[in-house]
Amino acid sequence: MEQQKAEDFFKQSRKASKAIARLNSTEKAKLLTDLAELIEKEVEEIKVENKKDLDRMETSDPKYDRLLLTDERIAALLNSLQTVAKLEDPVGKVLLEKTLPNGLKLSKIADPLGVVGIIYESRPNVTVDVASLCLRSGNAAILKGGKEAHFSNTYLVSLIHEVLSNNGLPTEVVTLLPTDRSYTAALLNAEDYVDVIIPRGSAGLINYVRENSLIPTIETGAGVCHTYVEKTGNPSMAAAILVNAKVTRPSVCNSLDCAVLDEEVLETVIPQVLEGFKEYNVEVYADEKSYPVFEKNGYTKLKKASSEDFGKEWLDYKVSFKTVNGIDEALEHIEENSSRHSEAIITENNDLAIKFIKEVDAASVYHNASTRFTDGEEFGLGAEIGISTQKLHARGPFALEKLVTEKWVVLGTGQIR
């Protein structure tokens, strides 16, 4: 890769960011509805391009499900585009307004970030979600997808470019970088052109970006999620939540990685969980106390857990089980092994639920519900760039309202200091 060529991408994106920032709310919303209409017309061709990517990957690879675009998932993209188009435009919102004693009129308004760089793996739906959120918030987007989704991403971005051109905008408002890894390094060093970097993917990707980026980074992606079943928890509810959180889509970051059970509920909860696990051949890594209960109930997809099996994001039909004696032990285990993404407690004791909610350190905390709800669309945000597990700027579903920064505007009549 020629470094100059990479820099050209970034320069063009920076210039294009001014064009998208000039649009009003109605004009930006139209881009999304136009894109939804075009994608709806191109569903079959999108699936053809997606299949080219799928044919290069083993179906047993956990990334295969993330890569797959079905009719249902494309329909969800269309719905997301329509939803984001209808959301309140965050740009220009007055956050503070006052007049100073010297007569200066002071206001703080929401302003686009500028150029947003997103580095992500596998999931081509992210291409559309990120582009829609950036367009709606008046930002330019530089996308660095993985090589495994090359055909899917390339075709989807070509549709985005068609919409931009039809609306008189430069296509560089949304840029898809080549898959060569050298472009990743170049992007992380483009501090003169890019305002923020958002990695979305594995812990390895996020760590690489954190360690190598010269640009402010908002981390999203890795999720080591626990569900703690306290001794007063309803066994049937607990089993249903555990099964749902594990099997509905194990390759995503809000799926269950570790079930934490009070010792008193092992005999009542585990047999009910197994009914759901058997259908999906979920592989269980059980600790010393829970292992005999699985064994007694005839579960064959069973292994003895080692210390390495806790604090692991499985992204597959695998789960670990940890036995504890009360909420303090549960909180201690979660504190040691959590990625601060989503944590849940199943209990009928409201005092303990409040204690858990207050003390657990996570972006999303649940009482008597599945962690699978940690999602921008499920939270009514339309779409998300990812789930932020850090505490500055954005935490939890990182969506439209967080794709802005602040600008102070000062109106005077000749005041000097």
PDB file of N, CA and C in Angstrom, residues 196-201 203 205-207 209-211 216-222 339 385-392 394-396 398:
ATOM      1  N   VAL A 196     -12.538  10.346  15.524  1.00  0.00           N
ATOM      2  CA  VAL A 196     -12.731   9.290  16.511  1.00  0.00           C
ATOM      3  C   VAL A 196     -12.654   7.938  15.817  1.00  0.00           C
ATOM      4  N   ILE A 197     -12.134   6.951  16.505  1.00  0.00           N
ATOM      5  CA  ILE A 197     -12.057   5.578  16.007  1.00  0.00           C
ATOM      6  C   ILE A 197     -12.940   4.699  16.882  1.00  0.00           C
ATOM      7  N   ILE A 198     -13.755   3.859  16.238  1.00  0.00           N
ATOM      8  CA  ILE A 198     -14.626   2.942  16.971  1.00  0.00           C
ATOM      9  C   ILE A 198     -14.349   1.516  16.488  1.00  0.00           C
ATOM     10  N   PRO A 199     -13.690   0.696  17.303  1.00  0.00           N
ATOM     11  CA  PRO A 199     -13.507  -0.709  16.936  1.00  0.00           C
ATOM     12  C   PRO A 199     -14.716  -1.527  17.367  1.00  0.00           C
ATOM     13  N   ARG A 200     -15.169  -2.410  16.499  1.00  0.00           N
ATOM     14  CA  ARG A 200     -16.292  -3.275  16.845  1.00  0.00           C
ATOM     15  C   ARG A 200     -15.933  -4.692  16.444  1.00  0.00           C
ATOM     16  N   GLY A 201     -15.748  -5.555  17.433  1.00  0.00           N
ATOM     17  CA  GLY A 201     -15.365  -6.924  17.122  1.00  0.00           C
ATOM     18  C   GLY A 201     -14.804  -7.640  18.328  1.00  0.00           C
ATOM     19  N   ALA A 203     -12.121  -9.137  21.246  1.00  0.00           N
ATOM     20  CA  ALA A 203     -11.256  -8.494  22.233  1.00  0.00           C
ATOM     21  C   ALA A 203      -9.887  -8.224  21.635  1.00  0.00           C
ATOM     22  N   LEU A 205      -9.169  -7.466  18.486  1.00  0.00           N
ATOM     23  CA  LEU A 205      -9.257  -6.269  17.650  1.00  0.00           C
ATOM     24  C   LEU A 205      -9.284  -5.019  18.512  1.00  0.00           C
ATOM     25  N   ILE A 206     -10.109  -5.032  19.534  1.00  0.00           N
ATOM     26  CA  ILE A 206     -10.247  -3.855  20.393  1.00  0.00           C
ATOM     27  C   ILE A 206      -8.927  -3.527  21.082  1.00  0.00           C
ATOM     28  N   ASN A 207      -8.228  -4.549  21.578  1.00  0.00           N
ATOM     29  CA  ASN A 207      -6.936  -4.316  22.228  1.00  0.00           C
ATOM     30  C   ASN A 207      -5.919  -3.750  21.243  1.00  0.00           C
ATOM     31  N   VAL A 209      -6.512  -1.916  18.580  1.00  0.00           N
ATOM     32  CA  VAL A 209      -6.841  -0.513  18.310  1.00  0.00           C
ATOM     33  C   VAL A 209      -6.457   0.354  19.497  1.00  0.00           C
ATOM     34  N   ARG A 210      -6.782  -0.090  20.695  1.00  0.00           N
ATOM     35  CA  ARG A 210      -6.469   0.692  21.896  1.00  0.00           C
ATOM     36  C   ARG A 210      -4.969   0.945  22.000  1.00  0.00           C
ATOM     37  N   GLU A 211      -4.172  -0.050  21.680  1.00  0.00           N
ATOM     38  CA  GLU A 211      -2.730   0.051  21.849  1.00  0.00           C
ATOM     39  C   GLU A 211      -2.039   0.825  20.720  1.00  0.00           C
ATOM     40  N   PRO A 216      -8.571   9.439  19.430  1.00  0.00           N
ATOM     41  CA  PRO A 216      -9.465   9.016  20.520  1.00  0.00           C
ATOM     42  C   PRO A 216     -10.331   7.832  20.106  1.00  0.00           C
ATOM     43  N   THR A 217     -10.477   6.863  21.008  1.00  0.00           N
ATOM     44  CA  THR A 217     -11.146   5.599  20.695  1.00  0.00           C
ATOM     45  C   THR A 217     -12.334   5.368  21.623  1.00  0.00           C
ATOM     46  N   ILE A 218     -13.434   4.939  21.027  1.00  0.00           N
ATOM     47  CA  ILE A 218     -14.584   4.491  21.810  1.00  0.00           C
ATOM     48  C   ILE A 218     -14.703   2.990  21.585  1.00  0.00           C
ATOM     49  N   GLU A 219     -14.537   2.214  22.632  1.00  0.00           N
ATOM     50  CA  GLU A 219     -14.485   0.759  22.501  1.00  0.00           C
ATOM     51  C   GLU A 219     -15.885   0.158  22.499  1.00  0.00           C
ATOM     52  N   THR A 220     -16.123  -0.736  21.574  1.00  0.00           N
ATOM     53  CA  THR A 220     -17.374  -1.493  21.560  1.00  0.00           C
ATOM     54  C   THR A 220     -17.071  -2.929  21.169  1.00  0.00           C
ATOM     55  N   GLY A 221     -17.953  -3.819  21.556  1.00  0.00           N
ATOM     56  CA  GLY A 221     -17.844  -5.168  21.000  1.00  0.00           C
ATOM     57  C   GLY A 221     -17.785  -6.283  22.010  1.00  0.00           C
ATOM     58  N   ALA A 222     -16.626  -6.502  22.636  1.00  0.00           N
ATOM     59  CA  ALA A 222     -16.448  -7.699  23.441  1.00  0.00           C
ATOM     60  C   ALA A 222     -17.431  -7.738  24.606  1.00  0.00           C
ATOM     61  N   SER A 339     -16.611  -8.262  31.279  1.00  0.00           N
ATOM     62  CA  SER A 339     -16.068  -7.255  30.363  1.00  0.00           C
ATOM     63  C   SER A 339     -16.850  -5.957  30.489  1.00  0.00           C
ATOM     64  N   ILE A 385     -23.921   1.616  16.661  1.00  0.00           N
ATOM     65  CA  ILE A 385     -22.591   1.340  16.129  1.00  0.00           C
ATOM     66  C   ILE A 385     -21.995   0.170  16.893  1.00  0.00           C
ATOM     67  N   GLY A 386     -22.372   0.018  18.115  1.00  0.00           N
ATOM     68  CA  GLY A 386     -21.907  -1.087  18.947  1.00  0.00           C
ATOM     69  C   GLY A 386     -22.314  -0.830  20.378  1.00  0.00           C
ATOM     70  N   ILE A 387     -21.876  -1.719  21.265  1.00  0.00           N
ATOM     71  CA  ILE A 387     -22.136  -1.554  22.694  1.00  0.00           C
ATOM     72  C   ILE A 387     -20.850  -1.079  23.353  1.00  0.00           C
ATOM     73  N   SER A 388     -20.863   0.149  23.845  1.00  0.00           N
ATOM     74  CA  SER A 388     -19.672   0.691  24.485  1.00  0.00           C
ATOM     75  C   SER A 388     -19.556   0.152  25.909  1.00  0.00           C
ATOM     76  N   THR A 389     -18.363  -0.351  26.228  1.00  0.00           N
ATOM     77  CA  THR A 389     -18.130  -0.890  27.568  1.00  0.00           C
ATOM     78  C   THR A 389     -17.226   0.030  28.387  1.00  0.00           C
ATOM     79  N   GLN A 390     -16.970   1.226  27.860  1.00  0.00           N
ATOM     80  CA  GLN A 390     -16.182   2.183  28.619  1.00  0.00           C
ATOM     81  C   GLN A 390     -17.104   3.239  29.213  1.00  0.00           C
ATOM     82  N   LYS A 391     -16.530   4.235  29.872  1.00  0.00           N
ATOM     83  CA  LYS A 391     -17.367   5.154  30.648  1.00  0.00           C
ATOM     84  C   LYS A 391     -17.318   6.602  30.173  1.00  0.00           C
ATOM     85  N   LEU A 392     -16.446   6.928  29.242  1.00  0.00           N
ATOM     86  CA  LEU A 392     -16.376   8.286  28.746  1.00  0.00           C
ATOM     87  C   LEU A 392     -17.128   8.410  27.429  1.00  0.00           C
ATOM     88  N   ALA A 394     -19.686   7.670  25.774  1.00  0.00           N
ATOM     89  CA  ALA A 394     -20.828   6.787  25.522  1.00  0.00           C
ATOM     90  C   ALA A 394     -20.655   5.499  26.310  1.00  0.00           C
ATOM     91  N   ARG A 395     -21.773   4.990  26.820  1.00  0.00           N
ATOM     92  CA  ARG A 395     -21.764   3.699  27.509  1.00  0.00           C
ATOM     93  C   ARG A 395     -23.046   2.960  27.174  1.00  0.00           C
ATOM     94  N   GLY A 396     -22.933   1.665  26.898  1.00  0.00           N
ATOM     95  CA  GLY A 396     -24.085   0.885  26.460  1.00  0.00           C
ATOM     96  C   GLY A 396     -24.274   1.020  24.963  1.00  0.00           C
ATOM     97  N   PHE A 398     -24.299   2.342  21.656  1.00  0.00           N
ATOM     98  CA  PHE A 398     -23.714   3.569  21.133  1.00  0.00           C
ATOM     99  C   PHE A 398     -24.455   3.909  19.844  1.00  0.00           C
TER     100      PHE A 398
END
